[in-house]
PDB file of N, CA and C in Angstrom:
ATOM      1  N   UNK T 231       1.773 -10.550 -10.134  1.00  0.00           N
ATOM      2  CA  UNK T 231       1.765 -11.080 -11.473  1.00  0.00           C
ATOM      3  C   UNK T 231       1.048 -10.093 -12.382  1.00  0.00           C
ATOM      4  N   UNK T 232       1.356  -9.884 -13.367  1.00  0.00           N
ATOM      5  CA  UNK T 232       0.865  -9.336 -14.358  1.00  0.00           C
ATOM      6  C   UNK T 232       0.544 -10.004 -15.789  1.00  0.00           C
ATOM      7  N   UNK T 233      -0.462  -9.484 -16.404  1.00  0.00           N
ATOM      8  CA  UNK T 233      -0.964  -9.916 -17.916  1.00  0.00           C
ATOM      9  C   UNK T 233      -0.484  -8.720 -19.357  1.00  0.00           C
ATOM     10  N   UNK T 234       0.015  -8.956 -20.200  1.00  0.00           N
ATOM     11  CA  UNK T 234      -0.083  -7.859 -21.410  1.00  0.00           C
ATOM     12  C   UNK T 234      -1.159  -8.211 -22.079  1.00  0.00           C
ATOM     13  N   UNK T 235      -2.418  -7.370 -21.887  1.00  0.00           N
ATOM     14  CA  UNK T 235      -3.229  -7.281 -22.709  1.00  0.00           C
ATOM     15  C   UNK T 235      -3.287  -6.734 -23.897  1.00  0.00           C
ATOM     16  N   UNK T 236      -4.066  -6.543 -25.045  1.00  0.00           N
ATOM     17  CA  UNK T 236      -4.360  -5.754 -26.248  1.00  0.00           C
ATOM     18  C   UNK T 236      -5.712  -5.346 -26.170  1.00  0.00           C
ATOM     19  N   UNK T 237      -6.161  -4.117 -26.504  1.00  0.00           N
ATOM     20  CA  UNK T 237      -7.476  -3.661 -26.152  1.00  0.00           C
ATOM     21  C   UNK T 237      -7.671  -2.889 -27.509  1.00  0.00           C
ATOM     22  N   UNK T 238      -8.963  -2.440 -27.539  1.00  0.00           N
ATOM     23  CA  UNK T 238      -9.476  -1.176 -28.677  1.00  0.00           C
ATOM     24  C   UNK T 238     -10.719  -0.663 -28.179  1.00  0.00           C
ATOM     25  N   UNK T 239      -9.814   0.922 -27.982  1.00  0.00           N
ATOM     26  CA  UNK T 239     -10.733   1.954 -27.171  1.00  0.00           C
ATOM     27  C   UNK T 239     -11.005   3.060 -28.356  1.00  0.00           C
ATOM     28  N   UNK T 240     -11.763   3.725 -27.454  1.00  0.00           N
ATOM     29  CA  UNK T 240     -12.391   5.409 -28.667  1.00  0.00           C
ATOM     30  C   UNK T 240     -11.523   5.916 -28.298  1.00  0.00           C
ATOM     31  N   UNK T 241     -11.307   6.737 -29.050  1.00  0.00           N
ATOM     32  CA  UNK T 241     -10.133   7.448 -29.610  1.00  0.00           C
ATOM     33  C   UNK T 241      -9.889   8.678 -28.495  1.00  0.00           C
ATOM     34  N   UNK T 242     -11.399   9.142 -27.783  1.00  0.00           N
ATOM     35  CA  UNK T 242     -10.547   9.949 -26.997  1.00  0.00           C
ATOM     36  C   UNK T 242     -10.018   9.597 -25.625  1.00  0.00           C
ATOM     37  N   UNK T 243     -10.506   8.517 -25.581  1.00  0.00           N
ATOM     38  CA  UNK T 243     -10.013   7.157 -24.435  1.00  0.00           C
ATOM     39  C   UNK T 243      -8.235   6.928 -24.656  1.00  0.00           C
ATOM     40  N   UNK T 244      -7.778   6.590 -25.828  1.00  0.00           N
ATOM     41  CA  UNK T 244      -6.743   6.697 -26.571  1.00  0.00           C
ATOM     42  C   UNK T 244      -6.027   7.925 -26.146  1.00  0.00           C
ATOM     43  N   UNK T 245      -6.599   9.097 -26.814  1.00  0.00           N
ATOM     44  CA  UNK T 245      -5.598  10.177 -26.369  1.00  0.00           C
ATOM     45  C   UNK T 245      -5.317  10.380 -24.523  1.00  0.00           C
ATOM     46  N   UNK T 246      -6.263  10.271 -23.789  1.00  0.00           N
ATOM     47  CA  UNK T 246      -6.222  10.157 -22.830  1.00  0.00           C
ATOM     48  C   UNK T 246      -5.063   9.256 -21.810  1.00  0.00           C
ATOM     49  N   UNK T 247      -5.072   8.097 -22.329  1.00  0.00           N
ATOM     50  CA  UNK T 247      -4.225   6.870 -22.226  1.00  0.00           C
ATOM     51  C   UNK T 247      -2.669   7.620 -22.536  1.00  0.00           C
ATOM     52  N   UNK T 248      -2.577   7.730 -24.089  1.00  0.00           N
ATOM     53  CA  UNK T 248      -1.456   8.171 -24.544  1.00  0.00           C
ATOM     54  C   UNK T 248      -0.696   9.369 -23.693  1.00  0.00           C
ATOM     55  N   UNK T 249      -1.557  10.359 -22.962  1.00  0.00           N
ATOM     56  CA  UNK T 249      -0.891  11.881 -22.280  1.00  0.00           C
ATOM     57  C   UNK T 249      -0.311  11.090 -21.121  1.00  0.00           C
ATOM     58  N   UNK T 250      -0.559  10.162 -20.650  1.00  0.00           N
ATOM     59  CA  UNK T 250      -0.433   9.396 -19.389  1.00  0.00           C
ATOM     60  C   UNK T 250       0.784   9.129 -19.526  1.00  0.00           C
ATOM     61  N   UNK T 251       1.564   9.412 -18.113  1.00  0.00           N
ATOM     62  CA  UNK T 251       3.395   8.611 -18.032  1.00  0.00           C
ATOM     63  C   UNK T 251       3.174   7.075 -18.116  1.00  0.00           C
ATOM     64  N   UNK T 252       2.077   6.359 -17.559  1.00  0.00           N
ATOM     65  CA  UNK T 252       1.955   4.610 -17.027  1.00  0.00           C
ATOM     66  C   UNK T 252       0.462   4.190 -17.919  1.00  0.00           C
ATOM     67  N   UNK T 253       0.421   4.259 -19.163  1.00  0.00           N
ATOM     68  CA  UNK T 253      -0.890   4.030 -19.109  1.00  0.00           C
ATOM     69  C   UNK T 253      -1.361   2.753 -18.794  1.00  0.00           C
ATOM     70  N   UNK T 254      -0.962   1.869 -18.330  1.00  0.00           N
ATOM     71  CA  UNK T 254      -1.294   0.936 -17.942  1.00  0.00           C
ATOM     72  C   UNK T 254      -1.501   0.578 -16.545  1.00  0.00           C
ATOM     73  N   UNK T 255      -1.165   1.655 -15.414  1.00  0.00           N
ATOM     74  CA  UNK T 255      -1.567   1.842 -14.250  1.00  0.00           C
ATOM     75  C   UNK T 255      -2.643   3.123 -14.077  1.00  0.00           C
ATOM     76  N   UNK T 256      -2.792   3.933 -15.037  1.00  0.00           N
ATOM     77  CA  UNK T 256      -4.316   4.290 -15.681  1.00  0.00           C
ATOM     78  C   UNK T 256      -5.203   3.924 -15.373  1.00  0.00           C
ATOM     79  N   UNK T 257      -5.130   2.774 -16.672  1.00  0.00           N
ATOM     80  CA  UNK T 257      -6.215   2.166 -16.738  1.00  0.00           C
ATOM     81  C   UNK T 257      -6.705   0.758 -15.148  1.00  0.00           C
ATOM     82  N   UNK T 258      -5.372   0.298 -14.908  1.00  0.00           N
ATOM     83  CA  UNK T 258      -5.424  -0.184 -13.371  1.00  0.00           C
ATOM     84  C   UNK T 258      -6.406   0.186 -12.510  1.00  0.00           C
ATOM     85  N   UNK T 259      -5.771   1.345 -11.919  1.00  0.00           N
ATOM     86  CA  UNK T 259      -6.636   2.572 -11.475  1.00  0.00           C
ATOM     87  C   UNK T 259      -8.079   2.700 -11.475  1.00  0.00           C
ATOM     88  N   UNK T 260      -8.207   3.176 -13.061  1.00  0.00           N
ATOM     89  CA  UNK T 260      -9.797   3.264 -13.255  1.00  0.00           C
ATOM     90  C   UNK T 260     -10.595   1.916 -13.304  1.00  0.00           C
ATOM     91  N   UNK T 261      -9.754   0.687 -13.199  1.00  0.00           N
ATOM     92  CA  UNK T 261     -11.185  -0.709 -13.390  1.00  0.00           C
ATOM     93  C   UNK T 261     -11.171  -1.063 -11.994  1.00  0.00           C
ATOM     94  N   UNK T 262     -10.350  -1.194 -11.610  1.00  0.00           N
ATOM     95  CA  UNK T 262     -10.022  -0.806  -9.681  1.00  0.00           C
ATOM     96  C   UNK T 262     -11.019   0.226  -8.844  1.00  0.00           C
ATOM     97  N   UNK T 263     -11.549   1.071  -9.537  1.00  0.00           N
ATOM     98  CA  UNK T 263     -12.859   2.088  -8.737  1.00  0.00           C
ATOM     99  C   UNK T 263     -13.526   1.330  -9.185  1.00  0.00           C
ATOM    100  N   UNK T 264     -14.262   0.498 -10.056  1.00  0.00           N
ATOM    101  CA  UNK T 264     -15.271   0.034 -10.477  1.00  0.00           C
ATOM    102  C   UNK T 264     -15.235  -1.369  -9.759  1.00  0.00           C
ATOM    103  N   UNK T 265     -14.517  -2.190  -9.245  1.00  0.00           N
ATOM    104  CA  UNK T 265     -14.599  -3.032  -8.559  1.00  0.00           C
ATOM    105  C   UNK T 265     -14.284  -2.937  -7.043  1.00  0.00           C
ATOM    106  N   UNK T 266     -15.342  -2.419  -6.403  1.00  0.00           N
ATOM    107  CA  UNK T 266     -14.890  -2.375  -4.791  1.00  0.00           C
ATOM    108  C   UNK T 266     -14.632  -3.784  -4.167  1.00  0.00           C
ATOM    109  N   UNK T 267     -15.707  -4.836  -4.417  1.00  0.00           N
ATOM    110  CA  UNK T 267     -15.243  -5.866  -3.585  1.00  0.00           C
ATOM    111  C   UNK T 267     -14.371  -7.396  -4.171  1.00  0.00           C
ATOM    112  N   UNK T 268     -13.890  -6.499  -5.038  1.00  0.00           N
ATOM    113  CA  UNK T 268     -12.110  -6.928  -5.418  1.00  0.00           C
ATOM    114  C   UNK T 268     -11.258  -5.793  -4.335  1.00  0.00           C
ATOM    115  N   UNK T 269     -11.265  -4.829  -4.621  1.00  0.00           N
ATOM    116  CA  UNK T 269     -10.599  -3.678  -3.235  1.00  0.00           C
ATOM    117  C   UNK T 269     -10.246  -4.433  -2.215  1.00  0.00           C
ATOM    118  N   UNK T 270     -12.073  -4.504  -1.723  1.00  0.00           N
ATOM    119  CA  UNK T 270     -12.047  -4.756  -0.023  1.00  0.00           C
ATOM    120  C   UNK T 270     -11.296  -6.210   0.094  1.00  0.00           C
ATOM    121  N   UNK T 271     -11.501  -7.223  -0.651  1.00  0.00           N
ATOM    122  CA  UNK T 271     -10.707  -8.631  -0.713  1.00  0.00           C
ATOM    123  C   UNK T 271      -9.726  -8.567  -0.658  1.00  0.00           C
ATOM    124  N   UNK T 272      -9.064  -7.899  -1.327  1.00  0.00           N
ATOM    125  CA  UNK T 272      -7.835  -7.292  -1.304  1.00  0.00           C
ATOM    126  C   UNK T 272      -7.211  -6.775   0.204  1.00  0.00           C
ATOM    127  N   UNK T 273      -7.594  -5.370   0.411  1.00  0.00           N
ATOM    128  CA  UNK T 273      -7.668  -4.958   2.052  1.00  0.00           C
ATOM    129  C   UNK T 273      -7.704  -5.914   2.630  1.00  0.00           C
ATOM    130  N   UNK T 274      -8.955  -7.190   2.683  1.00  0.00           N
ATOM    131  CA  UNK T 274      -8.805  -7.544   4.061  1.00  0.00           C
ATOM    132  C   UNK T 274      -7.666  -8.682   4.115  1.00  0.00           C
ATOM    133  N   UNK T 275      -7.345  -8.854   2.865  1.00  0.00           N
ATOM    134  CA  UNK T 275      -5.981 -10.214   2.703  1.00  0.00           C
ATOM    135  C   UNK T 275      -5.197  -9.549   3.010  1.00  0.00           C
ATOM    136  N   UNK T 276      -4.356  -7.901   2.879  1.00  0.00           N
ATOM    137  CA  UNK T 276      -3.561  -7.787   3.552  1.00  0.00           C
ATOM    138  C   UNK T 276      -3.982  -7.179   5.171  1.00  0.00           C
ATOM    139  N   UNK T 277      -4.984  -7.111   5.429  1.00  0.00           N
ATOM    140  CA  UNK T 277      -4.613  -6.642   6.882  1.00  0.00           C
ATOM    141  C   UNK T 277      -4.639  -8.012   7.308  1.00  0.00           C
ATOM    142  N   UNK T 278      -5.500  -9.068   7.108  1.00  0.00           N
ATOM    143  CA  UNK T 278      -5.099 -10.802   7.688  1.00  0.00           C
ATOM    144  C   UNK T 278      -3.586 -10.635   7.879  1.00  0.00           C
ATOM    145  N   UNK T 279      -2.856 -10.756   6.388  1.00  0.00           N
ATOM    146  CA  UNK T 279      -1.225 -10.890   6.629  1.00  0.00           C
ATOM    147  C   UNK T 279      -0.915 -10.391   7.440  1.00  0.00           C
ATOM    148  N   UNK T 280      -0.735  -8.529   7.665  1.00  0.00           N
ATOM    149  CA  UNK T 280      -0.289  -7.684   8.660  1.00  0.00           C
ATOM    150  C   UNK T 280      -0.648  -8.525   9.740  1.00  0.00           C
ATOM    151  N   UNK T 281      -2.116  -9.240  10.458  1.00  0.00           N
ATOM    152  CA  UNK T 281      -2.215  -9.143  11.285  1.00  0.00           C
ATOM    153  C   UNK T 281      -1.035 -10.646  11.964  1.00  0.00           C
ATOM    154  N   UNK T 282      -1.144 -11.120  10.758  1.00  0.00           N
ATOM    155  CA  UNK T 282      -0.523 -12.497  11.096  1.00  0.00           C
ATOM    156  C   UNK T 282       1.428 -12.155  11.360  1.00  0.00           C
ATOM    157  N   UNK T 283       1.876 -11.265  11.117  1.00  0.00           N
ATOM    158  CA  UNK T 283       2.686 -10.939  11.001  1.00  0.00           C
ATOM    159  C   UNK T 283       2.951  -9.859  12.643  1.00  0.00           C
ATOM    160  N   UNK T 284       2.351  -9.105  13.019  1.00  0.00           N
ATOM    161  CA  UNK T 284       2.214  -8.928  13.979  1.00  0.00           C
ATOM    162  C   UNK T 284       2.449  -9.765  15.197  1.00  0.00           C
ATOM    163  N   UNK T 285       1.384 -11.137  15.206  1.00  0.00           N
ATOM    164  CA  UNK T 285       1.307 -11.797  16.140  1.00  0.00           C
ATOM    165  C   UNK T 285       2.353 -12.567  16.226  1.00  0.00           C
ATOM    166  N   UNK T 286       3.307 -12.948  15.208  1.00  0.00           N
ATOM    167  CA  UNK T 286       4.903 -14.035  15.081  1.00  0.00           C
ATOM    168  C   UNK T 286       5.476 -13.140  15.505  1.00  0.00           C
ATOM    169  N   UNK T 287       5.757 -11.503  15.765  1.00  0.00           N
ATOM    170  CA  UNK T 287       6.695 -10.703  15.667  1.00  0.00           C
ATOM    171  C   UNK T 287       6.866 -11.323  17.810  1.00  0.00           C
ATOM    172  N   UNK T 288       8.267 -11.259  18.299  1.00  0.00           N
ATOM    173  CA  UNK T 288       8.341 -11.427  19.373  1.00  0.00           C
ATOM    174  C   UNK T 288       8.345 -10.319  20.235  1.00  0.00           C
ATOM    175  N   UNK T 289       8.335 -10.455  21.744  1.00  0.00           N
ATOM    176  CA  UNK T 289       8.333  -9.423  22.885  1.00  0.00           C
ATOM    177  C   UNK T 289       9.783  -8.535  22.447  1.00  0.00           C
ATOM    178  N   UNK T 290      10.693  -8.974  22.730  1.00  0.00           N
ATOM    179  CA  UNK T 290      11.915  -8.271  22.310  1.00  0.00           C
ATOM    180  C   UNK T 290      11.608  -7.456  20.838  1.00  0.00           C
ATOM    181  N   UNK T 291      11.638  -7.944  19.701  1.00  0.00           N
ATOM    182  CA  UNK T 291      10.973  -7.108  18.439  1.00  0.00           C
ATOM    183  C   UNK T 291      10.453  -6.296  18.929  1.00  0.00           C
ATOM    184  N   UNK T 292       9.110  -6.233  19.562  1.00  0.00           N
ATOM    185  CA  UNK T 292       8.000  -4.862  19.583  1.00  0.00           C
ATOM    186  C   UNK T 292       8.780  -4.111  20.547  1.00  0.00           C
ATOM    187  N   UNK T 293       9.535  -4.430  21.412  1.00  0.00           N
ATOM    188  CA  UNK T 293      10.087  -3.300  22.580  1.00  0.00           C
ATOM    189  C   UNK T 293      11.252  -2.571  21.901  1.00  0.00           C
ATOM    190  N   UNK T 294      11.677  -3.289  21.029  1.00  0.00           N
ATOM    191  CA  UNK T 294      12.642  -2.702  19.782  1.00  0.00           C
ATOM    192  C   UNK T 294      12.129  -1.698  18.948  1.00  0.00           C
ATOM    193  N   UNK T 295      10.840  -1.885  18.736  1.00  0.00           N
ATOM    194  CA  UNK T 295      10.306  -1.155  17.542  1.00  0.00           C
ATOM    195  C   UNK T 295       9.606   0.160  18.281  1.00  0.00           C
ATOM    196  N   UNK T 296       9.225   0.005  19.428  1.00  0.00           N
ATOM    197  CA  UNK T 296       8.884   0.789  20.786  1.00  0.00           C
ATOM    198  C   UNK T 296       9.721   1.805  21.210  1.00  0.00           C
ATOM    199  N   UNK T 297      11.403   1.609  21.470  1.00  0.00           N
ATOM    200  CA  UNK T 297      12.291   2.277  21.365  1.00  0.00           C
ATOM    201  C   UNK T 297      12.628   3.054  20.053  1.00  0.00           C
ATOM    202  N   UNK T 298      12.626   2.362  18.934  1.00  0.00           N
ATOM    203  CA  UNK T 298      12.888   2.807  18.036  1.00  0.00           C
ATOM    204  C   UNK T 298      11.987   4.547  17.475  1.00  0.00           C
ATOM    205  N   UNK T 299      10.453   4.014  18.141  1.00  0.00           N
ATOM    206  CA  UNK T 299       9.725   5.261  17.787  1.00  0.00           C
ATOM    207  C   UNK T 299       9.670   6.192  18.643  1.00  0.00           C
ATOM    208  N   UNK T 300       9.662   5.658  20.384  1.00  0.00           N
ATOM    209  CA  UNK T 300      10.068   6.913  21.041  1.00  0.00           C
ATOM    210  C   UNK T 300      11.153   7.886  20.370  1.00  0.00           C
ATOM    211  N   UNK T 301      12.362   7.021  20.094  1.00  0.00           N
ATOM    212  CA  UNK T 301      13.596   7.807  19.892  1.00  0.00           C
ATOM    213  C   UNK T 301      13.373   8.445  18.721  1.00  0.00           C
ATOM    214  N   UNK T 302      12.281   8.048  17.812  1.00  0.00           N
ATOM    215  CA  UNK T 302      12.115   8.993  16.370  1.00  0.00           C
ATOM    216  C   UNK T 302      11.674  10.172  16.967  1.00  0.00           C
ATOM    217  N   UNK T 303      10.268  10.034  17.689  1.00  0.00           N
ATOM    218  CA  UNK T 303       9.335  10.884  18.622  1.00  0.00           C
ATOM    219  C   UNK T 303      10.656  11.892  19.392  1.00  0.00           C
ATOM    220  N   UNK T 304      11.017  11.725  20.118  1.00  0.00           N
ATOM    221  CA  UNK T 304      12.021  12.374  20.195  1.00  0.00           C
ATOM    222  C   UNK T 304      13.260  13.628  19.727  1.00  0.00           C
ATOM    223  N   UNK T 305      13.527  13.131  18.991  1.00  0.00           N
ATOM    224  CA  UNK T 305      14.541  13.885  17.901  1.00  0.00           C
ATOM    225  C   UNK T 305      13.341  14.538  17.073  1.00  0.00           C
ATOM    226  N   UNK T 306      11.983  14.032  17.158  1.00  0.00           N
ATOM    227  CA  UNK T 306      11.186  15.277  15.930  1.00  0.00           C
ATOM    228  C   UNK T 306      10.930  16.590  16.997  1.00  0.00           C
ATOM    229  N   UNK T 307      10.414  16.167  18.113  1.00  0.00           N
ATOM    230  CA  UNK T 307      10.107  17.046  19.372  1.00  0.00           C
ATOM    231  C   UNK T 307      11.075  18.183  20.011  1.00  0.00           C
ATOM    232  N   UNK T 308      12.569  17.042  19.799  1.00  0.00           N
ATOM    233  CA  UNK T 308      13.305  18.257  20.630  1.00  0.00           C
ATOM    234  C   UNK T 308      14.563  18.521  19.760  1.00  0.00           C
ATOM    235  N   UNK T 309      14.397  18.503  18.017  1.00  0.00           N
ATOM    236  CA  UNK T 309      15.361  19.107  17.601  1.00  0.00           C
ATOM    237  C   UNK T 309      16.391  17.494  17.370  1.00  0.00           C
ATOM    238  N   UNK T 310      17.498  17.736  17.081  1.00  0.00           N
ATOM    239  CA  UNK T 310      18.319  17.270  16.300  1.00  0.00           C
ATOM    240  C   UNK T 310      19.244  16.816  17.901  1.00  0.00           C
ATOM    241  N   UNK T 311      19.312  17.123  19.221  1.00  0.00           N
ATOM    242  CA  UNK T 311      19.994  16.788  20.264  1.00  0.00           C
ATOM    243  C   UNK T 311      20.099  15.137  20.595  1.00  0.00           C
ATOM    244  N   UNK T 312      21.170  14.751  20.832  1.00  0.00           N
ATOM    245  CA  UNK T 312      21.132  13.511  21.056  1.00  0.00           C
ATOM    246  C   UNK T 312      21.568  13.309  22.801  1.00  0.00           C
TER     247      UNK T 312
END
């Protein structure tokens, strides 16, 4: 979800903003270093998910996904041979 805010910054805050392709993932960015334990809350809600997601995944799935990376592992190791 997102909010459109309206703000009023110094001007060389402004130009700064303005050189930017996203300034609004900018400024994201920079209030995001200033709040680590929004970050880490963050982090640990998704590694919970990941982890919860992991554990539903079935035996067949992971031996799938097992094959799948040998066989990547593979083809990076020995070239393009099938």
């Amino acid at each position: 979800m997102t909010v459109k805010l309206s703000i009023s910054v110094p001007d060389d805050v402004a130009e700064y903003l303005q050189s930017q392709g996203n300034a609004s993932a900018a400024v994201t960015a920079a209030v995001r270093r200033i709040l680590p334990e929004e970050r880490r809350a963050r982090q640990r809600q998704a590694a919970q998910a990941y982890g919860r997601f992991l554990r539903e995944r079935t035996s067949e799935q992971t031996e799938a996904d097992r094959m799948l990376i040998e066989s990547s592992n593979d083809i990076a190791l020995r070239g393009t041979e099938w």
